[in-house]
Short mmCIF file of C-alpha atoms and ligand atoms in Angstrom, two decimals:
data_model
loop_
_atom_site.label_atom_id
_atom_site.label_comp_id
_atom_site.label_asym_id
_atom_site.label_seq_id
_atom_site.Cartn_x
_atom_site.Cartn_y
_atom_site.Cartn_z
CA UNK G 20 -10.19 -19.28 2.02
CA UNK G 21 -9.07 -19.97 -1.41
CA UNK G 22 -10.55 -18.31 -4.66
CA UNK G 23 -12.21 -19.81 -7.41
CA UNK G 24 -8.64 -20.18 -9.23
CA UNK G 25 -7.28 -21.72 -5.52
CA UNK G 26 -5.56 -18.76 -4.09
CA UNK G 27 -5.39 -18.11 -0.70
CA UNK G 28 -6.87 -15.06 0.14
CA UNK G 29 -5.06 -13.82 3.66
CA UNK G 30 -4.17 -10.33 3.38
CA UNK G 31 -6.73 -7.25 3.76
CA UNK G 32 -5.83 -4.13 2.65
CA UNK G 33 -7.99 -1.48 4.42
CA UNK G 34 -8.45 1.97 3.40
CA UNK G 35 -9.22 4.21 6.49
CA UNK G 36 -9.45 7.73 4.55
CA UNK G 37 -9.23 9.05 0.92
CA UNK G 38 -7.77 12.03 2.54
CA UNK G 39 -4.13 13.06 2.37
CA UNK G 40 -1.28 15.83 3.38
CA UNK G 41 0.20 15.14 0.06
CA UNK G 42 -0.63 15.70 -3.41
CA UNK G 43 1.93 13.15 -5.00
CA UNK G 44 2.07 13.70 -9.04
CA UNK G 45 0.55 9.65 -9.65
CA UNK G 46 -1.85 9.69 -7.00
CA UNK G 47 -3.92 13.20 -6.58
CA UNK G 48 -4.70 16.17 -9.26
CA UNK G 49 -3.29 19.19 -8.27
CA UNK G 50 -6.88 21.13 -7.69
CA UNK G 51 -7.82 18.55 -5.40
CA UNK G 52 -10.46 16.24 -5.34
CA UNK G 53 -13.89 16.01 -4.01
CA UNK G 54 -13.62 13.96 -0.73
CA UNK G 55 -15.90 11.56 0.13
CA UNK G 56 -18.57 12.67 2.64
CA UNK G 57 -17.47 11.67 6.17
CA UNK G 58 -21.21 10.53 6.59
CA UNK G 59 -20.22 7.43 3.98
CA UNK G 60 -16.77 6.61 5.67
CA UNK G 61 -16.68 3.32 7.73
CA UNK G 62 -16.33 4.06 11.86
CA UNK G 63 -13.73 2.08 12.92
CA UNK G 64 -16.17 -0.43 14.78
CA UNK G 65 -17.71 -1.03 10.99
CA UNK G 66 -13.67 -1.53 9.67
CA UNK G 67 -13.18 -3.93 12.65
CA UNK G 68 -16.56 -6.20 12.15
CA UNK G 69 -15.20 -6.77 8.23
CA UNK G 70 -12.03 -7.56 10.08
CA UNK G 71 -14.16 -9.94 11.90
CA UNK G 72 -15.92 -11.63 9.09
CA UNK G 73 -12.67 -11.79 7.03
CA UNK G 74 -10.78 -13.10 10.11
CA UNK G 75 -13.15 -16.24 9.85
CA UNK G 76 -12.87 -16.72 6.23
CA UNK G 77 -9.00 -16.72 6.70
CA UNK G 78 -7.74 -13.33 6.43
CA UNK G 79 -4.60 -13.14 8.52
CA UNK G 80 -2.74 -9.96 7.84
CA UNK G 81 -3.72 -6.49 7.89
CA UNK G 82 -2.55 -3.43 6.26
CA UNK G 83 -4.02 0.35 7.03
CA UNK G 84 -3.71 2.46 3.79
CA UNK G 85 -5.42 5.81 2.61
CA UNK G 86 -5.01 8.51 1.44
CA UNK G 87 -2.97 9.20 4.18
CA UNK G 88 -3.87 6.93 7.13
CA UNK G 89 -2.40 9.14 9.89
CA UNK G 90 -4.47 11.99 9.04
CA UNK G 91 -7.73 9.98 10.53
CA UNK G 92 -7.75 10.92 14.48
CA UNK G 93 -6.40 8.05 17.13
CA UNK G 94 -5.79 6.05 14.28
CA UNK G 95 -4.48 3.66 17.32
CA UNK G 96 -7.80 2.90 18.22
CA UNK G 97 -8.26 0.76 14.86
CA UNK G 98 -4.69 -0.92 15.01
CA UNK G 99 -5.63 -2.13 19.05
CA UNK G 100 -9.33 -3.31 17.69
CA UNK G 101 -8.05 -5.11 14.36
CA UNK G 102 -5.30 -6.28 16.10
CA UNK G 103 -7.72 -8.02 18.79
CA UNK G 104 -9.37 -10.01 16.24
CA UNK G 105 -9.22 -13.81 16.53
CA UNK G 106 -6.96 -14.97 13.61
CA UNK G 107 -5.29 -11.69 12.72
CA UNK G 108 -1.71 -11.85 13.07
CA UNK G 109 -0.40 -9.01 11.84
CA UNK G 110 -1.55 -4.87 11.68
CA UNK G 111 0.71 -2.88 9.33
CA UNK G 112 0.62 0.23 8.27
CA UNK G 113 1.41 2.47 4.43
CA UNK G 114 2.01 5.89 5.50
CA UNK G 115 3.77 8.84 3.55
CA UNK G 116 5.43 9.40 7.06
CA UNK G 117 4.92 12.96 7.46
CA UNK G 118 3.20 12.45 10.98
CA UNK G 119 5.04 9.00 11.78
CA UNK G 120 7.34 10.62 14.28
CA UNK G 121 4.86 11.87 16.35
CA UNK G 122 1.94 9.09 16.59
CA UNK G 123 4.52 5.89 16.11
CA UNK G 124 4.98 5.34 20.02
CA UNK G 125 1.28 4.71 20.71
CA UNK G 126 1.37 2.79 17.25
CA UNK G 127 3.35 0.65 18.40
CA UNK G 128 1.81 0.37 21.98
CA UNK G 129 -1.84 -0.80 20.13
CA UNK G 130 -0.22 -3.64 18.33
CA UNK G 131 1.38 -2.79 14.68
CA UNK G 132 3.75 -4.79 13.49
CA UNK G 133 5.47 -3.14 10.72
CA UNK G 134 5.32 0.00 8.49
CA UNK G 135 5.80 0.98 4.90
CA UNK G 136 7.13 3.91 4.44
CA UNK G 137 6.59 5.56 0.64
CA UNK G 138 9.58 7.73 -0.32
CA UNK G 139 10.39 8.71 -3.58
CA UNK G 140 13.32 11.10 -2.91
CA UNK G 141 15.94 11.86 -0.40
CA UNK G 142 16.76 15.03 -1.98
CA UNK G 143 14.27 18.14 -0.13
CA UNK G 144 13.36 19.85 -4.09
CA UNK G 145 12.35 16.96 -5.92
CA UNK G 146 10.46 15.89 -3.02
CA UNK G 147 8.70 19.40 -3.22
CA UNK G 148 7.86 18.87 -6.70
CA UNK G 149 6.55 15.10 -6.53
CA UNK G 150 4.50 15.40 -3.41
CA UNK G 151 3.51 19.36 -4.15
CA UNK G 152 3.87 19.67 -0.24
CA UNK G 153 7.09 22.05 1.10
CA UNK G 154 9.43 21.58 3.66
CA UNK G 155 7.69 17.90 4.92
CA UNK G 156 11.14 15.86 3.94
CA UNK G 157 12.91 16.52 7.31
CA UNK G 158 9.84 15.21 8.77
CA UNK G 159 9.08 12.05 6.69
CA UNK G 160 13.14 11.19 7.83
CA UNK G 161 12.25 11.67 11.01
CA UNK G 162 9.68 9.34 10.95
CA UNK G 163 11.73 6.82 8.79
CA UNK G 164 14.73 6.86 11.71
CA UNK G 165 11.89 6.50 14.49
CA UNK G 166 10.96 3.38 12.64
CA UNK G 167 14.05 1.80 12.01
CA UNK G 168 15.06 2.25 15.75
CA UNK G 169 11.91 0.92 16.96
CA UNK G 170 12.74 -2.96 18.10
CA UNK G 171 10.60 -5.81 16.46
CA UNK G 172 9.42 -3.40 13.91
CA UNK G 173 9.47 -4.36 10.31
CA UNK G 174 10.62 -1.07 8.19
CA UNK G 175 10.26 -0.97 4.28
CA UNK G 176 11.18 1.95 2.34
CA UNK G 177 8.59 2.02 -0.97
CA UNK G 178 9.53 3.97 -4.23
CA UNK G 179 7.69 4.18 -7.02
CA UNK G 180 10.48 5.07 -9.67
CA UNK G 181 10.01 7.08 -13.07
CA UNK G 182 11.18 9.77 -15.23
CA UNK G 183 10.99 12.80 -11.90
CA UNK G 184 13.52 10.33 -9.31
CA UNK G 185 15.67 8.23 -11.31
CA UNK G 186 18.53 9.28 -10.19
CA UNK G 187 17.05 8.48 -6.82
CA UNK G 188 17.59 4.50 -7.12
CA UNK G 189 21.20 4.42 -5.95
CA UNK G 190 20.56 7.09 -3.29
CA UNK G 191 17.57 5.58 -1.86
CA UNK G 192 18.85 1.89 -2.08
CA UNK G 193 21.54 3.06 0.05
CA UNK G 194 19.60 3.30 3.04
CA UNK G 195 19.40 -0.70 2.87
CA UNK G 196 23.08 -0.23 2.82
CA UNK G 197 23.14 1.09 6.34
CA UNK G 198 20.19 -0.45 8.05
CA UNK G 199 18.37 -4.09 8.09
CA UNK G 200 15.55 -2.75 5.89
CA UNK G 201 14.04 -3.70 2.96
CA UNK G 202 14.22 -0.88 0.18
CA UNK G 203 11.46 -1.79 -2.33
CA UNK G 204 10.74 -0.24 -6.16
CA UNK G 205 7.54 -0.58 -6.98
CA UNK G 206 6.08 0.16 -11.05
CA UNK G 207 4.13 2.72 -11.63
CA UNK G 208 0.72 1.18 -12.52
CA UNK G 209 -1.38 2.50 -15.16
CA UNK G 210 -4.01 3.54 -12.68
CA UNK G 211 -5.59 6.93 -11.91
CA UNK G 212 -3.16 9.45 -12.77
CA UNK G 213 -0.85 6.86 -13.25
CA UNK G 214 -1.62 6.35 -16.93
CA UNK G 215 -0.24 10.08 -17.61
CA UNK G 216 3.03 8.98 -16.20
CA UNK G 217 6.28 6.72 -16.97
CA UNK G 218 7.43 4.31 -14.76
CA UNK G 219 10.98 2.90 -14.75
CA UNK G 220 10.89 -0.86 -15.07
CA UNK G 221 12.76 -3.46 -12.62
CA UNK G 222 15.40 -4.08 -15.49
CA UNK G 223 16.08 -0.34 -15.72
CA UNK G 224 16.00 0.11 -11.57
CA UNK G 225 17.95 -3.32 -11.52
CA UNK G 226 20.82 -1.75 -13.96
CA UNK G 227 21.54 1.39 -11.68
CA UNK G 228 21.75 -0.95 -8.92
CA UNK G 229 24.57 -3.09 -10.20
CA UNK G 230 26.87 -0.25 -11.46
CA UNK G 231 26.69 1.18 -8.27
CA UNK G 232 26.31 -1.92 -5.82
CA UNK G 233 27.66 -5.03 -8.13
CA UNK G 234 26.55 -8.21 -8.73
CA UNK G 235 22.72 -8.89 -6.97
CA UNK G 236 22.25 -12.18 -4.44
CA UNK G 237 18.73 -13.31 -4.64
CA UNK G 238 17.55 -13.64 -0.79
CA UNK G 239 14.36 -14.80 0.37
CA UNK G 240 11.08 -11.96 0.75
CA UNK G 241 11.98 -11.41 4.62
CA UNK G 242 7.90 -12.14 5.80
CA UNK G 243 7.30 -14.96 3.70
CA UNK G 244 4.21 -14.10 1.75
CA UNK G 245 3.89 -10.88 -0.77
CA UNK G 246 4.21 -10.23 -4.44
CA UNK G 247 7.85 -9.00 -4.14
CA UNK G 248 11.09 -10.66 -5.02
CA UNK G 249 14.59 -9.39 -3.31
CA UNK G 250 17.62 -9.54 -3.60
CA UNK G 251 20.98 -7.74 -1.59
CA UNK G 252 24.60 -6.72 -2.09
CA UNK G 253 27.65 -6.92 -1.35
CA UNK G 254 28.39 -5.30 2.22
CA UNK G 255 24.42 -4.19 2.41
CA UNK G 256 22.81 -4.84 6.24
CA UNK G 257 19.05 -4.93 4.22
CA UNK G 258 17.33 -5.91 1.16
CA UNK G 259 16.52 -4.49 -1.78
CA UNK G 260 13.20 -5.62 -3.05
CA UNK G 261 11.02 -5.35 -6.39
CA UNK G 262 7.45 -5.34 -6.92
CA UNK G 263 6.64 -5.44 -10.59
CA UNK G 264 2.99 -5.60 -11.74
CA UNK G 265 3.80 -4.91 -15.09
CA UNK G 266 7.03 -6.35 -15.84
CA UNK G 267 6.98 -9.48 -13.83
CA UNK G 268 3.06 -9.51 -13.26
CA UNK G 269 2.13 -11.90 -10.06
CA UNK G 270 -1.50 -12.28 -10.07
CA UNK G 271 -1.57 -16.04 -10.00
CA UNK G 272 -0.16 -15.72 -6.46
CA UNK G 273 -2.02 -12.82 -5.15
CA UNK G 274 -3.22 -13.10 -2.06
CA UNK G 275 -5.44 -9.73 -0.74
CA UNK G 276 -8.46 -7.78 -1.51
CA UNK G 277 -9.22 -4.01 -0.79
CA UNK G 278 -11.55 -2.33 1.18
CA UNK G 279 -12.00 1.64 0.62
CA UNK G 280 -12.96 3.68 3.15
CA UNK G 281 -16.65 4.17 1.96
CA UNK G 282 -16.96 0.27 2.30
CA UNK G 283 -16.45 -1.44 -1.24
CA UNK G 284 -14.14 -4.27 -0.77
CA UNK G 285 -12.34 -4.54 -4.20
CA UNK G 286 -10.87 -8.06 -5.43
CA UNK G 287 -8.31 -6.86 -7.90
CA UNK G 288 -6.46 -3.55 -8.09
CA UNK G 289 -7.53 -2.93 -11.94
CA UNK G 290 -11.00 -3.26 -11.91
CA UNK G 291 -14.67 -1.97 -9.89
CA UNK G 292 -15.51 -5.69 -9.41
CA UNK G 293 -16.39 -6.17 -6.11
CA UNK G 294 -19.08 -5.54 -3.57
CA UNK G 295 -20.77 -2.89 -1.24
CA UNK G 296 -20.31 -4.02 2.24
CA UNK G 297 -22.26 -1.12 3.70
CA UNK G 298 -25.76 -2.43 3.35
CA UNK G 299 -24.46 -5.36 5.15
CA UNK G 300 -23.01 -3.52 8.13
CA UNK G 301 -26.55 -1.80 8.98
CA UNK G 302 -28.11 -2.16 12.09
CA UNK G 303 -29.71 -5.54 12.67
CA UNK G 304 -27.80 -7.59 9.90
CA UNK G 305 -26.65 -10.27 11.04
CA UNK G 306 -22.66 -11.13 10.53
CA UNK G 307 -22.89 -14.52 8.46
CA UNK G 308 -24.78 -12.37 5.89
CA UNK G 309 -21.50 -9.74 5.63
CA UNK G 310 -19.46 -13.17 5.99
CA UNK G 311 -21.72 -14.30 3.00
CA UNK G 312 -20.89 -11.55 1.16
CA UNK G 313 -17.03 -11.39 1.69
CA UNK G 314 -16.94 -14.72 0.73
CA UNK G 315 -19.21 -14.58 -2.73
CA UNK G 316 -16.46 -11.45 -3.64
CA UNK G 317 -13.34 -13.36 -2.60
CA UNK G 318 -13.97 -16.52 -4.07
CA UNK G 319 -14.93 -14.42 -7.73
CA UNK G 320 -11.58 -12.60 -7.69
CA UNK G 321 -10.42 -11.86 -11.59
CA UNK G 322 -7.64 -14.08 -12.46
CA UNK G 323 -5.31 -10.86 -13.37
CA UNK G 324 -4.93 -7.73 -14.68
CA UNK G 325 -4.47 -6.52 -17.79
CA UNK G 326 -2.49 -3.57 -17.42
CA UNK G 327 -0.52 -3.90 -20.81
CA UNK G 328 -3.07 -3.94 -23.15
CA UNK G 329 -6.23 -1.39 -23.68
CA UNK G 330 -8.64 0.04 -20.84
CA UNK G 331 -12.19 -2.18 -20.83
CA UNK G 332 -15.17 -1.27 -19.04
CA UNK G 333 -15.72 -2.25 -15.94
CA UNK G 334 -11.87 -0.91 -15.03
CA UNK G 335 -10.90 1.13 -12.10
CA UNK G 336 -11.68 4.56 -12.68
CA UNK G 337 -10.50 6.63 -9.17
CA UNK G 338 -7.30 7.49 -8.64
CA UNK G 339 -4.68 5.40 -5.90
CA UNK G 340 -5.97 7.65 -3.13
CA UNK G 341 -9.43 6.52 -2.75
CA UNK G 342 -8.68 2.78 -3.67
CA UNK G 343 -5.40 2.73 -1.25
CA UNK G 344 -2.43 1.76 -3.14
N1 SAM J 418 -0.45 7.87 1.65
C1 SAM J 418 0.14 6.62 1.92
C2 SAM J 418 1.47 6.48 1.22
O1 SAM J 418 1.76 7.28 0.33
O2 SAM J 418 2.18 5.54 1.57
C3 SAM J 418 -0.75 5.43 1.61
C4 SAM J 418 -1.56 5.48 0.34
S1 SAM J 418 -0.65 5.52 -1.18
C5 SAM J 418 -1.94 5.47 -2.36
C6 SAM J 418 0.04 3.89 -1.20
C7 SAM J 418 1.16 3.66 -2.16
O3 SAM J 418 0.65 3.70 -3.49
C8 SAM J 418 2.28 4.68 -2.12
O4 SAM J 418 3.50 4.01 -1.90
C9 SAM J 418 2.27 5.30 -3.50
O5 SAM J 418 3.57 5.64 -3.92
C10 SAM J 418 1.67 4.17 -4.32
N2 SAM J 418 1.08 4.59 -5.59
C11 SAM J 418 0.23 5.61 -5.83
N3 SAM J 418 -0.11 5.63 -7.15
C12 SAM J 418 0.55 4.59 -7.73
C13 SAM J 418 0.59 4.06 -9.07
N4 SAM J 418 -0.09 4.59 -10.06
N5 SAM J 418 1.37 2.98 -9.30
C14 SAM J 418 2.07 2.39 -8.29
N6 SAM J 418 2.05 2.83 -7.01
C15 SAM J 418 1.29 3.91 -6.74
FE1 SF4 J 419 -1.06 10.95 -0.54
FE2 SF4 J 419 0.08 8.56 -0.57
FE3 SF4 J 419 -1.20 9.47 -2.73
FE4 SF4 J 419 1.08 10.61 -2.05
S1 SF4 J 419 0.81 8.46 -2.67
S2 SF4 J 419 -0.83 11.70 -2.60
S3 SF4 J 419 1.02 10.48 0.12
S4 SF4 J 419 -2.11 9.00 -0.81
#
């Protein structure tokens, strides 16, 4: 369906847990955070009747996002049961990769169709210190290798650069060198614990990148839709991509909405707006009225963000791990 400013709103971006094996510096304080009470998370027969209703209002890609979406048991189950839906065409997953290795065989079984894999670092200390986790790195390669040698699997590498990993661009760009993936850098938002941070922007990422790799070739986003823009080198078997909220903001082409695990499904990244869909996934309601409701939110999706200038009420206030990323 298309929003009130005529975007087409395809892409669903479901959060199946606010819980995590990570406590990445951006995303989640260091003392933790209180979880949301499993009693209020969606079962995955509520995720997959949104699926449903979104399926019929046009939605035709799926992405499974957390916290850390491997941590919820047989997260399988959901990918086969969204990925039965009439109309959805793709299931793909964000994951930190720390239990990729071991779960991506049935993954793949159930239906998904591609993964993103967040990596900030290559190098085993600095990934200590960003993720406050130790010894995981070996793992999260593991998984990364598992992916890229998986047939028919699309593999993207996502790293959020700033002040901690900058001398991580050339290192991690590399593995686009060697392999048909797409490496992507992705701003640091001014969201959650975000705003405490600096991000590196795509000119600064961009000018590593050349005095390393050389001259850039602009090359089409390899799925089509999505707010990034790519571009590869010289001798390079993948892509390097960009996706730049702040710097090159893309709102007027934004295609998804959220949905967090408790059940709010949120229509831009920046602010609360939105609805609950849990009253409407109660016994005995019947699925036009959560159709209804999906489609009152979509079509009165904000026309943008407004990350560069001052906070307003009504903005986000949780941090990345209990909206999803
Ligand atoms: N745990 C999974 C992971 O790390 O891929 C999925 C959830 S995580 C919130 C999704 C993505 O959001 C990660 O790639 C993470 O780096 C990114 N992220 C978290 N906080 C961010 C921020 N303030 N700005 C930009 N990206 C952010
Ligand atoms: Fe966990 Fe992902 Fe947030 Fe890191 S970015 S703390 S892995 S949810």
């Amino acid at each position: 369906m298309r929003d009130q400013y005529g975007r087409d709103i395809c892409y669903l971006r479901i959060s199946v847990t606010d819980r995590c094996n990570l406590r990445c510096v951006y995303c989640m304080p260091e003392e933790g955070v209180a979880w949301m009470p499993h009693s209020q998370i969606l079962t995955y027969e509520q995720i997959t009747q949104v699926v449903e209703a979104a399926a019929r209002l046009g939605v035709r890609h799926i992405r499974l996002t957390g916290g850390e979406p491997l941590v919820r048991p047989q997260l399988y189950r959901l990918v086969e049961m969204v990925k039965g839906v009439a109309g959805i065409e793709s299931v793909s997953l964000t994951t930190n990769g720390v239990l990729l290795a071991q779960q991506l065989s049935q993954l793949r079984l159930a239906g998904l169709d591609g993964v993103n894999l967040s990596l900030d670092t290559l190098d085993p200390q600095q990934f200590a210190a960003i993720t406050r986790r130790e010894g995981l790195l070996p793992q999260v390669l593991e998984g990364l290798e598992a992916a890229a040698d998986t047939p028919g699997l699309t593999v993207k590498v996502n790293c959020v650069p700033t002040q901690f990993n900058e001398d991580q661009v050339v290192p991690l760009a590399r593995l686009a060198q060697e392999r048909e993936i797409s490496v992507r850098f992705i701003e640091l938002m001014p969201i959650g614990l975000g705003r405490d941070r600096h991000g590196l922007s795509q000119e600064q990422v961009m000018e590593r990148l050349t005095d390393a790799f050389g001259t850039p070739v602009p090359c089409a986003n390899p799925k089509g839709a999505g707010p990034g823009t790519y571009v590869t080198f010289s001798g390079f078997a993948g892509r390097v991509g960009f996706i730049s909220a702040l710097s090159h903001q893309f709102c007027h082409q934004c295609n998804r909405v959220r949905l967090t695990a408790d059940g709010h499904l949120k229509t831009c990244l920046q602010y609360q707006d939105g609805v609950d869909l849990k009253p409407y996934l109660a016994d005995g309601v019947s699925p036009t009225a959560l159709e209804g409701a999906l489609e009152q939110a979509m079509y009165h999706k904000p026309v943008g963000h407004h990350f560069s200038t001052q906070t307003q009420a009504g903005d986000e206030k949780h941090n990345m791990n209990q909206i999803g990323g």
